[in-house]
Tab-separated table of N, CA and C in Angstrom:
chain	number	residue	atom	x	y	z
F	777	UNK	N	65.183	-73.667	6.328
F	777	UNK	CA	65.057	-72.365	5.756
F	777	UNK	C	64.065	-72.402	4.608
F	778	UNK	N	62.923	-71.834	4.899
F	778	UNK	CA	61.908	-71.746	3.859
F	778	UNK	C	61.822	-70.309	3.367
F	779	UNK	N	62.032	-70.120	2.141
F	779	UNK	CA	61.784	-68.821	1.537
F	779	UNK	C	61.339	-69.042	0.102
F	780	UNK	N	60.622	-68.074	-0.360
F	780	UNK	CA	60.029	-68.190	-1.685
F	780	UNK	C	60.913	-67.465	-2.689
F	781	UNK	N	61.385	-68.166	-3.673
F	781	UNK	CA	62.217	-67.554	-4.710
F	781	UNK	C	61.423	-66.560	-5.556
F	782	UNK	N	60.136	-66.748	-5.587
F	782	UNK	CA	59.276	-65.843	-6.368
F	782	UNK	C	59.324	-64.427	-5.797
F	783	UNK	N	59.453	-64.313	-4.465
F	783	UNK	CA	59.552	-63.001	-3.837
F	783	UNK	C	60.860	-62.323	-4.210
F	784	UNK	N	61.929	-63.066	-4.343
F	784	UNK	CA	63.212	-62.487	-4.739
F	784	UNK	C	63.183	-61.980	-6.175
F	785	UNK	N	62.456	-62.649	-7.013
F	785	UNK	CA	62.363	-62.224	-8.409
F	785	UNK	C	61.600	-60.905	-8.507
F	786	UNK	N	60.575	-60.733	-7.686
F	786	UNK	CA	59.730	-59.537	-7.745
F	786	UNK	C	60.070	-58.515	-6.662
F	787	UNK	N	61.259	-58.541	-6.107
F	787	UNK	CA	61.624	-57.635	-5.015
F	787	UNK	C	61.594	-56.174	-5.482
F	788	UNK	N	62.024	-55.919	-6.686
F	788	UNK	CA	62.024	-54.559	-7.211
F	788	UNK	C	60.599	-54.029	-7.337
F	789	UNK	N	59.698	-54.833	-7.851
F	789	UNK	CA	58.297	-54.433	-8.005
F	789	UNK	C	57.639	-54.242	-6.643
F	790	UNK	N	58.018	-55.056	-5.666
F	790	UNK	CA	57.465	-54.931	-4.320
F	790	UNK	C	57.845	-53.589	-3.704
F	791	UNK	N	59.123	-53.196	-3.828
F	791	UNK	CA	59.561	-51.906	-3.300
F	791	UNK	C	58.912	-50.746	-4.061
F	792	UNK	N	58.763	-50.913	-5.360
F	792	UNK	CA	58.110	-49.880	-6.167
F	792	UNK	C	56.664	-49.688	-5.716
F	793	UNK	N	55.944	-50.769	-5.541
F	793	UNK	CA	54.543	-50.691	-5.118
F	793	UNK	C	54.412	-50.079	-3.733
F	794	UNK	N	55.329	-50.440	-2.833
F	794	UNK	CA	55.310	-49.884	-1.480
F	794	UNK	C	55.582	-48.378	-1.513
F	795	UNK	N	56.575	-47.959	-2.277
F	795	UNK	CA	56.892	-46.533	-2.401
F	795	UNK	C	55.769	-45.750	-3.063
F	796	UNK	N	55.144	-46.361	-4.054
F	796	UNK	CA	54.026	-45.712	-4.743
F	796	UNK	C	52.866	-45.478	-3.783
F	797	UNK	N	52.546	-46.473	-2.975
F	797	UNK	CA	51.442	-46.347	-2.016
F	797	UNK	C	51.746	-45.282	-0.970
F	798	UNK	N	52.992	-45.263	-0.466
F	798	UNK	CA	53.373	-44.242	0.515
F	798	UNK	C	53.333	-42.845	-0.107
F	799	UNK	N	53.844	-42.731	-1.316
F	799	UNK	CA	53.843	-41.433	-2.005
F	799	UNK	C	52.444	-40.934	-2.304
F	800	UNK	N	51.564	-41.851	-2.631
F	800	UNK	CA	50.190	-41.466	-2.938
F	800	UNK	C	49.488	-40.910	-1.698
F	801	UNK	N	49.631	-41.577	-0.556
F	801	UNK	CA	48.990	-41.075	0.664
F	801	UNK	C	49.608	-39.751	1.099
F	802	UNK	N	50.940	-39.637	0.972
F	802	UNK	CA	51.613	-38.392	1.332
F	802	UNK	C	51.180	-37.260	0.389
F	803	UNK	N	51.101	-37.550	-0.896
F	803	UNK	CA	50.670	-36.556	-1.879
F	803	UNK	C	49.232	-36.123	-1.682
F	804	UNK	N	48.394	-37.044	-1.265
F	804	UNK	CA	46.992	-36.713	-1.020
F	804	UNK	C	46.863	-35.725	0.135
F	805	UNK	N	47.631	-35.948	1.183
F	805	UNK	CA	47.595	-35.045	2.337
F	805	UNK	C	48.058	-33.650	1.928
F	806	UNK	N	49.207	-33.575	1.243
F	806	UNK	CA	49.729	-32.268	0.839
F	806	UNK	C	48.863	-31.615	-0.230
F	807	UNK	N	48.243	-32.411	-1.082
F	807	UNK	CA	47.330	-31.868	-2.083
F	807	UNK	C	46.122	-31.204	-1.450
F	808	UNK	N	45.594	-31.811	-0.403
F	808	UNK	CA	44.464	-31.213	0.302
F	808	UNK	C	44.862	-29.900	0.970
F	809	UNK	N	46.039	-29.884	1.580
F	809	UNK	CA	46.509	-28.668	2.251
F	809	UNK	C	46.718	-27.551	1.238
F	810	UNK	N	47.413	-27.856	0.135
F	810	UNK	CA	47.668	-26.840	-0.885
F	810	UNK	C	46.381	-26.416	-1.581
F	811	UNK	N	45.464	-27.352	-1.776
F	811	UNK	CA	44.182	-27.027	-2.401
F	811	UNK	C	43.359	-26.076	-1.552
F	812	UNK	N	43.368	-26.289	-0.257
F	812	UNK	CA	42.640	-25.380	0.633
F	812	UNK	C	43.257	-23.991	0.623
F	813	UNK	N	44.586	-23.928	0.636
F	813	UNK	CA	45.260	-22.630	0.613
F	813	UNK	C	44.966	-21.891	-0.693
F	814	UNK	N	45.024	-22.599	-1.807
F	814	UNK	CA	44.731	-21.981	-3.096
F	814	UNK	C	43.267	-21.557	-3.169
F	815	UNK	N	42.375	-22.372	-2.651
F	815	UNK	CA	40.955	-22.022	-2.632
F	815	UNK	C	40.682	-20.778	-1.810
F	816	UNK	N	41.352	-20.657	-0.669
F	816	UNK	CA	41.209	-19.463	0.158
F	816	UNK	C	41.691	-18.227	-0.583
F	817	UNK	N	42.840	-18.364	-1.248
F	817	UNK	CA	43.416	-17.237	-1.979
F	817	UNK	C	42.506	-16.800	-3.128
F	818	UNK	N	42.045	-17.746	-3.926
F	818	UNK	CA	41.172	-17.415	-5.059
F	818	UNK	C	39.820	-16.899	-4.578
F	819	UNK	N	39.314	-17.457	-3.503
F	819	UNK	CA	38.060	-16.975	-2.934
F	819	UNK	C	38.168	-15.534	-2.475
F	820	UNK	N	39.299	-15.186	-1.873
F	820	UNK	CA	39.511	-13.808	-1.448
F	820	UNK	C	39.573	-12.881	-2.652
F	821	UNK	N	40.273	-13.306	-3.717
F	821	UNK	CA	40.377	-12.476	-4.917
F	821	UNK	C	39.004	-12.235	-5.540
F	822	UNK	N	38.195	-13.275	-5.627
F	822	UNK	CA	36.855	-13.125	-6.202
F	822	UNK	C	35.996	-12.236	-5.307
F	823	UNK	N	36.092	-12.425	-3.999
F	823	UNK	CA	35.333	-11.595	-3.069
F	823	UNK	C	35.731	-10.136	-3.140
F	824	UNK	N	37.019	-9.886	-3.294
F	824	UNK	CA	37.495	-8.513	-3.421
F	824	UNK	C	36.960	-7.871	-4.702
F	825	UNK	N	36.989	-8.617	-5.786
F	825	UNK	CA	36.484	-8.109	-7.065
F	825	UNK	C	34.982	-7.834	-6.989
F	826	UNK	N	34.227	-8.756	-6.408
F	826	UNK	CA	32.785	-8.566	-6.292
F	826	UNK	C	32.447	-7.397	-5.370
F	827	UNK	N	33.227	-7.228	-4.314
F	827	UNK	CA	33.023	-6.094	-3.421
F	827	UNK	C	33.270	-4.768	-4.113
F	828	UNK	N	34.278	-4.737	-4.984
F	828	UNK	CA	34.550	-3.531	-5.768
F	828	UNK	C	33.365	-3.208	-6.668
F	829	UNK	N	32.840	-4.237	-7.341
F	829	UNK	CA	31.702	-4.030	-8.238
F	829	UNK	C	30.473	-3.561	-7.466
F	830	UNK	N	30.247	-4.152	-6.299
F	830	UNK	CA	29.092	-3.753	-5.499
F	830	UNK	C	29.227	-2.313	-5.024
F	831	UNK	N	30.421	-1.943	-4.587
F	831	UNK	CA	30.641	-0.569	-4.147
F	831	UNK	C	30.434	0.434	-5.268
F	832	UNK	N	30.946	0.114	-6.455
F	832	UNK	CA	30.771	1.012	-7.596
F	832	UNK	C	29.294	1.143	-7.955
F	833	UNK	N	28.568	0.044	-7.944
F	833	UNK	CA	27.138	0.086	-8.285
F	833	UNK	C	26.361	0.905	-7.262
F	834	UNK	N	26.665	0.723	-5.988
F	834	UNK	CA	25.951	1.478	-4.949
F	834	UNK	C	26.261	2.972	-5.030
F	835	UNK	N	27.516	3.305	-5.318
F	835	UNK	CA	27.886	4.721	-5.418
F	835	UNK	C	27.159	5.384	-6.579
F	836	UNK	N	27.221	4.774	-7.766
F	836	UNK	CA	26.590	5.397	-8.931
F	836	UNK	C	25.074	5.432	-8.786
F	837	UNK	N	24.501	4.429	-8.162
F	837	UNK	CA	23.058	4.444	-7.926
F	837	UNK	C	22.689	5.597	-7.001
F	838	UNK	N	23.447	5.780	-5.931
F	838	UNK	CA	23.129	6.856	-4.989
F	838	UNK	C	23.379	8.231	-5.594
F	839	UNK	N	24.389	8.356	-6.465
F	839	UNK	CA	24.653	9.647	-7.117
F	839	UNK	C	23.471	10.045	-7.988
F	840	UNK	N	23.013	9.129	-8.820
F	840	UNK	CA	21.916	9.460	-9.728
F	840	UNK	C	20.581	9.614	-9.004
F	841	UNK	N	20.332	8.806	-7.988
F	841	UNK	CA	19.090	8.948	-7.228
F	841	UNK	C	19.118	10.244	-6.432
F	842	UNK	N	20.293	10.608	-5.905
F	842	UNK	CA	20.428	11.864	-5.179
F	842	UNK	C	20.168	13.076	-6.048
F	843	UNK	N	20.378	12.932	-7.338
F	843	UNK	CA	20.115	14.032	-8.267
F	843	UNK	C	18.701	13.964	-8.838
F	844	UNK	N	17.911	13.018	-8.367
F	844	UNK	CA	16.532	12.904	-8.816
F	844	UNK	C	16.371	12.229	-10.161
F	845	UNK	N	17.335	11.435	-10.563
F	845	UNK	CA	17.276	10.750	-11.858
F	845	UNK	C	17.035	9.263	-11.640
F	846	UNK	N	15.879	8.965	-11.073
F	846	UNK	CA	15.521	7.589	-10.719
F	846	UNK	C	15.452	6.670	-11.936
F	847	UNK	N	15.004	7.180	-13.075
F	847	UNK	CA	14.829	6.337	-14.250
F	847	UNK	C	16.009	6.350	-15.201
F	848	UNK	N	17.142	6.886	-14.783
F	848	UNK	CA	18.311	6.953	-15.672
F	848	UNK	C	18.834	5.552	-15.973
F	849	UNK	N	19.436	5.427	-17.130
F	849	UNK	CA	19.965	4.133	-17.578
F	849	UNK	C	21.015	3.591	-16.602
F	850	UNK	N	21.820	4.468	-16.018
F	850	UNK	CA	22.854	4.030	-15.074
F	850	UNK	C	22.235	3.414	-13.820
F	851	UNK	N	21.117	3.956	-13.366
F	851	UNK	CA	20.440	3.403	-12.189
F	851	UNK	C	19.917	2.003	-12.501
F	852	UNK	N	19.388	1.827	-13.708
F	852	UNK	CA	18.907	0.506	-14.119
F	852	UNK	C	20.045	-0.500	-14.157
F	853	UNK	N	21.187	-0.093	-14.724
F	853	UNK	CA	22.347	-0.984	-14.777
F	853	UNK	C	22.877	-1.285	-13.373
F	854	UNK	N	22.892	-0.268	-12.509
F	854	UNK	CA	23.387	-0.469	-11.147
F	854	UNK	C	22.493	-1.444	-10.384
F	855	UNK	N	21.194	-1.301	-10.533
F	855	UNK	CA	20.278	-2.214	-9.835
F	855	UNK	C	20.377	-3.632	-10.387
F	856	UNK	N	20.544	-3.757	-11.698
F	856	UNK	CA	20.701	-5.093	-12.289
F	856	UNK	C	21.990	-5.742	-11.794
F	857	UNK	N	23.051	-4.948	-11.670
F	857	UNK	CA	24.319	-5.470	-11.157
F	857	UNK	C	24.179	-5.893	-9.702
F	858	UNK	N	23.505	-5.088	-8.895
F	858	UNK	CA	23.311	-5.437	-7.484
F	858	UNK	C	22.447	-6.689	-7.333
F	859	UNK	N	21.456	-6.845	-8.188
F	859	UNK	CA	20.626	-8.056	-8.155
F	859	UNK	C	21.451	-9.279	-8.516
F	860	UNK	N	22.283	-9.142	-9.536
F	860	UNK	CA	23.136	-10.253	-9.951
F	860	UNK	C	24.155	-10.598	-8.868
F	861	UNK	N	24.693	-9.571	-8.208
F	861	UNK	CA	25.650	-9.815	-7.126
F	861	UNK	C	24.991	-10.513	-5.940
F	862	UNK	N	23.723	-10.238	-5.703
F	862	UNK	CA	23.040	-10.886	-4.576
F	862	UNK	C	22.811	-12.374	-4.834
F	863	UNK	N	22.815	-12.792	-6.105
F	863	UNK	CA	22.647	-14.214	-6.419
F	863	UNK	C	23.961	-14.977	-6.360
F	864	UNK	N	25.083	-14.266	-6.262
F	864	UNK	CA	26.389	-14.929	-6.226
F	864	UNK	C	26.535	-15.662	-4.895
F	865	UNK	N	26.919	-16.939	-4.905
F	865	UNK	CA	27.007	-17.707	-3.651
F	865	UNK	C	28.167	-17.223	-2.778
F	866	UNK	N	27.913	-17.169	-1.476
F	866	UNK	CA	28.963	-16.762	-0.541
F	866	UNK	C	29.636	-17.962	0.112
F	867	UNK	N	29.134	-19.147	-0.161
F	867	UNK	CA	29.759	-20.375	0.325
F	867	UNK	C	30.115	-21.245	-0.865
F	868	UNK	N	30.875	-22.281	-0.622
F	868	UNK	CA	31.296	-23.175	-1.687
F	868	UNK	C	30.102	-24.008	-2.150
F	869	UNK	N	29.642	-23.801	-3.394
F	869	UNK	CA	28.471	-24.556	-3.850
F	869	UNK	C	28.835	-25.992	-4.207
F	870	UNK	N	27.869	-26.880	-4.056
F	870	UNK	CA	28.065	-28.273	-4.440
F	870	UNK	C	27.791	-28.412	-5.925
F	871	UNK	N	28.362	-29.430	-6.534
F	871	UNK	CA	28.185	-29.634	-7.969
F	871	UNK	C	26.726	-29.854	-8.340
F	872	UNK	N	25.962	-30.480	-7.460
F	872	UNK	CA	24.571	-30.762	-7.790
F	872	UNK	C	23.686	-29.519	-7.722
F	873	UNK	N	24.207	-28.411	-7.182
F	873	UNK	CA	23.439	-27.168	-7.156
F	873	UNK	C	23.292	-26.572	-8.549
F	874	UNK	N	24.194	-26.906	-9.444
F	874	UNK	CA	24.117	-26.410	-10.811
F	874	UNK	C	24.552	-24.967	-10.981
F	875	UNK	N	25.336	-24.433	-10.061
F	875	UNK	CA	25.803	-23.054	-10.151
F	875	UNK	C	27.160	-23.043	-10.837
F	876	UNK	N	27.261	-22.282	-11.916
F	876	UNK	CA	28.514	-22.141	-12.644
F	876	UNK	C	29.144	-20.809	-12.242
F	877	UNK	N	30.142	-20.872	-11.364
F	877	UNK	CA	30.765	-19.669	-10.820
F	877	UNK	C	31.390	-18.825	-11.927
F	878	UNK	N	32.109	-19.451	-12.846
F	878	UNK	CA	32.786	-18.679	-13.890
F	878	UNK	C	31.787	-17.981	-14.810
F	879	UNK	N	30.676	-18.628	-15.131
F	879	UNK	CA	29.657	-17.987	-15.972
F	879	UNK	C	29.001	-16.826	-15.228
F	880	UNK	N	28.735	-17.012	-13.949
F	880	UNK	CA	28.137	-15.954	-13.145
F	880	UNK	C	29.090	-14.773	-13.007
F	881	UNK	N	30.376	-15.055	-12.849
F	881	UNK	CA	31.372	-13.994	-12.752
F	881	UNK	C	31.484	-13.226	-14.069
F	882	UNK	N	31.386	-13.933	-15.197
F	882	UNK	CA	31.397	-13.253	-16.502
F	882	UNK	C	30.185	-12.333	-16.647
F	883	UNK	N	29.030	-12.776	-16.175
F	883	UNK	CA	27.829	-11.939	-16.236
F	883	UNK	C	27.988	-10.688	-15.378
F	884	UNK	N	28.570	-10.852	-14.191
F	884	UNK	CA	28.782	-9.710	-13.303
F	884	UNK	C	29.728	-8.712	-13.959
F	885	UNK	N	30.813	-9.201	-14.547
F	885	UNK	CA	31.758	-8.306	-15.218
F	885	UNK	C	31.104	-7.574	-16.384
F	886	UNK	N	30.259	-8.263	-17.123
F	886	UNK	CA	29.561	-7.627	-18.247
F	886	UNK	C	28.612	-6.543	-17.756
F	887	UNK	N	27.890	-6.815	-16.687
F	887	UNK	CA	26.989	-5.807	-16.118
F	887	UNK	C	27.767	-4.597	-15.611
F	888	UNK	N	28.929	-4.849	-15.015
F	888	UNK	CA	29.761	-3.752	-14.530
F	888	UNK	C	30.235	-2.890	-15.701
F	889	UNK	N	30.637	-3.530	-16.793
F	889	UNK	CA	31.067	-2.773	-17.973
F	889	UNK	C	29.920	-1.953	-18.549
F	890	UNK	N	28.716	-2.501	-18.539
F	890	UNK	CA	27.554	-1.756	-19.018
F	890	UNK	C	27.275	-0.555	-18.123
F	891	UNK	N	27.425	-0.725	-16.821
F	891	UNK	CA	27.246	0.386	-15.889
F	891	UNK	C	28.279	1.472	-16.152
F	892	UNK	N	29.530	1.067	-16.318
F	892	UNK	CA	30.584	2.046	-16.573
F	892	UNK	C	30.355	2.783	-17.886
F	893	UNK	N	29.876	2.088	-18.898
F	893	UNK	CA	29.594	2.732	-20.182
F	893	UNK	C	28.460	3.740	-20.043
F	894	UNK	N	27.484	3.442	-19.207
F	894	UNK	CA	26.349	4.351	-19.065
F	894	UNK	C	26.702	5.609	-18.276
F	895	UNK	N	27.724	5.543	-17.424
F	895	UNK	CA	28.135	6.744	-16.685
F	895	UNK	C	29.349	7.415	-17.309
F	896	UNK	N	29.980	6.767	-18.295
F	896	UNK	CA	31.092	7.386	-19.012
F	896	UNK	C	32.437	7.252	-18.335
F	897	UNK	N	32.677	6.153	-17.636
F	897	UNK	CA	33.982	5.915	-17.019
F	897	UNK	C	34.581	4.637	-17.584
F	898	UNK	N	35.890	4.531	-17.493
F	898	UNK	CA	36.576	3.331	-17.968
F	898	UNK	C	36.461	2.237	-16.915
F	899	UNK	N	35.986	1.053	-17.298
F	899	UNK	CA	35.884	-0.035	-16.316
F	899	UNK	C	37.258	-0.568	-15.940
F	900	UNK	N	37.548	-0.584	-14.644
F	900	UNK	CA	38.837	-1.077	-14.177
F	900	UNK	C	38.709	-1.539	-12.748
F	901	UNK	N	39.308	-2.681	-12.446
F	901	UNK	CA	39.352	-3.140	-11.068
F	901	UNK	C	40.502	-2.476	-10.333
F	902	UNK	N	41.570	-2.176	-11.051
F	902	UNK	CA	42.735	-1.552	-10.443
F	902	UNK	C	42.558	-0.041	-10.509
F	903	UNK	N	41.737	0.485	-9.631
F	903	UNK	CA	41.342	1.884	-9.707
F	903	UNK	C	42.457	2.835	-9.301
F	904	UNK	N	43.371	2.423	-8.453
F	904	UNK	CA	44.393	3.324	-7.959
F	904	UNK	C	45.647	3.386	-8.797
F	905	UNK	N	45.799	2.518	-9.805
F	905	UNK	CA	47.008	2.506	-10.615
F	905	UNK	C	46.910	3.522	-11.738
F	906	UNK	N	48.061	3.847	-12.314
F	906	UNK	CA	48.082	4.751	-13.446
F	906	UNK	C	47.547	4.048	-14.677
F	907	UNK	N	46.846	4.790	-15.504
F	907	UNK	CA	46.308	4.257	-16.744
F	907	UNK	C	47.444	4.155	-17.751
F	908	UNK	N	47.360	3.220	-18.705
F	908	UNK	CA	48.400	3.037	-19.713
F	908	UNK	C	48.727	4.356	-20.394
F	909	UNK	N	50.005	4.639	-20.520
F	909	UNK	CA	50.445	5.848	-21.194
F	909	UNK	C	50.631	7.021	-20.250
F	910	UNK	N	50.083	6.962	-19.060
F	910	UNK	CA	50.256	8.049	-18.113
F	910	UNK	C	51.527	7.824	-17.306
F	911	UNK	N	52.180	8.909	-16.974
F	911	UNK	CA	53.346	8.847	-16.110
F	911	UNK	C	53.155	9.857	-15.001
F	912	UNK	N	54.023	9.803	-14.017
F	912	UNK	CA	53.915	10.792	-12.964
F	912	UNK	C	54.555	12.103	-13.414
F	913	UNK	N	54.599	13.091	-12.549
F	913	UNK	CA	55.044	14.427	-12.925
F	913	UNK	C	56.486	14.420	-13.410
F	914	UNK	N	57.383	13.716	-12.720
F	914	UNK	CA	58.781	13.679	-13.125
F	914	UNK	C	58.998	12.801	-14.350
F	915	UNK	N	58.078	11.912	-14.646
F	915	UNK	CA	58.219	11.019	-15.789
F	915	UNK	C	59.245	9.927	-15.553
F	916	UNK	N	59.466	9.548	-14.295
F	916	UNK	CA	60.472	8.535	-14.001
F	916	UNK	C	59.856	7.160	-13.801
F	917	UNK	N	58.721	6.918	-14.411
F	917	UNK	CA	58.155	5.568	-14.423
F	917	UNK	C	57.691	5.051	-13.082
F	918	UNK	N	57.074	5.885	-12.274
F	918	UNK	CA	56.509	5.390	-11.028
F	918	UNK	C	57.382	5.656	-9.818
F	919	UNK	N	58.567	6.204	-9.988
F	919	UNK	CA	59.433	6.522	-8.862
F	919	UNK	C	59.108	7.935	-8.397
F	920	UNK	N	58.989	8.136	-7.119
F	920	UNK	CA	58.723	9.465	-6.600
F	920	UNK	C	57.237	9.703	-6.411
F	921	UNK	N	56.879	10.988	-6.348
F	921	UNK	CA	55.493	11.360	-6.107
F	921	UNK	C	54.674	11.238	-7.383
F	922	UNK	N	53.624	10.470	-7.329
F	922	UNK	CA	52.737	10.316	-8.484
F	922	UNK	C	51.781	11.494	-8.528
F	923	UNK	N	51.381	11.891	-9.734
F	923	UNK	CA	50.459	13.012	-9.832
F	923	UNK	C	49.083	12.593	-9.339
F	924	UNK	N	48.359	13.540	-8.808
F	924	UNK	CA	47.024	13.278	-8.286
F	924	UNK	C	46.058	13.184	-9.455
F	925	UNK	N	45.179	12.180	-9.407
F	925	UNK	CA	44.147	12.053	-10.422
F	925	UNK	C	42.944	11.387	-9.791
F	926	UNK	N	41.831	11.465	-10.469
F	926	UNK	CA	40.620	10.872	-9.930
F	926	UNK	C	40.706	9.352	-10.007
F	927	UNK	N	39.897	8.691	-9.222
F	927	UNK	CA	39.915	7.236	-9.177
F	927	UNK	C	39.473	6.655	-10.512
F	928	UNK	N	38.391	7.195	-11.079
F	928	UNK	CA	37.898	6.720	-12.371
F	928	UNK	C	38.220	7.760	-13.426
F	929	UNK	N	38.831	7.312	-14.506
F	929	UNK	CA	39.117	8.215	-15.606
F	929	UNK	C	37.837	8.395	-16.409
F	930	UNK	N	37.409	9.638	-16.576
F	930	UNK	CA	36.195	9.928	-17.313
F	930	UNK	C	36.547	9.999	-18.786
F	931	UNK	N	35.958	9.102	-19.587
F	931	UNK	CA	36.231	9.065	-21.018
F	931	UNK	C	35.490	10.164	-21.765
F	932	UNK	N	34.250	10.380	-21.421
F	932	UNK	CA	33.451	11.402	-22.087
F	932	UNK	C	33.062	12.445	-21.053
F	933	UNK	N	33.206	13.702	-21.437
F	933	UNK	CA	32.804	14.746	-20.506
F	933	UNK	C	31.291	14.732	-20.398
F	934	UNK	N	30.777	14.805	-19.191
F	934	UNK	CA	29.329	14.759	-19.036
F	934	UNK	C	28.693	16.001	-19.637
F	935	UNK	N	27.675	15.793	-20.421
F	935	UNK	CA	26.960	16.897	-21.053
F	935	UNK	C	25.909	17.458	-20.128
F	936	UNK	N	25.081	18.295	-20.692
F	936	UNK	CA	24.029	18.929	-19.901
F	936	UNK	C	22.994	17.913	-19.428
F	937	UNK	N	22.861	16.771	-20.158
F	937	UNK	CA	21.841	15.799	-19.783
F	937	UNK	C	22.209	15.029	-18.527
F	938	UNK	N	23.509	14.916	-18.205
F	938	UNK	CA	23.876	14.160	-17.008
F	938	UNK	C	23.770	15.015	-15.768
F	939	UNK	N	24.244	16.244	-15.822
F	939	UNK	CA	24.113	17.145	-14.695
F	939	UNK	C	24.868	16.707	-13.458
F	940	UNK	N	25.984	16.014	-13.622
F	940	UNK	CA	26.762	15.591	-12.464
F	940	UNK	C	27.428	16.814	-11.855
F	941	UNK	N	27.399	16.919	-10.533
F	941	UNK	CA	27.918	18.114	-9.890
F	941	UNK	C	28.934	17.793	-8.810
F	942	UNK	N	29.757	16.800	-9.065
F	942	UNK	CA	30.749	16.497	-8.034
F	942	UNK	C	32.092	16.789	-8.531
């Protein structure tokens, strides 16, 4: 009977190392699965937000151009926002590309806020929800029929210089 007493002394460490290696490979597999799911979810959220910004920019650009106000400040902001949105990557960029998604997203949000300020609306991604302080007709905190209101709350009434007719 040949056996090594040294193995008996380190039996606890041997089982620990074996369990650690198994746990690491198992964790790596589940980490990849969860990472992909989270990436898909966050990618959808960013895409939805960017689509909202693009739609708002296109609408305000067409409203002002339709009224013959090609050189209006809102048209300039809308075009700058659309240009910035066109530079946003639609695929997962590599680190060596040097694209900072969060910085680009901050720039897009800033351009959107500038566009909203130039047309006199409150910037909001949640366009269909009630604005803070507003309640529905019954005042029961969202239960029942909500009062009808426009999608964008107009902060300043348009003066004679805007000439909006919608």
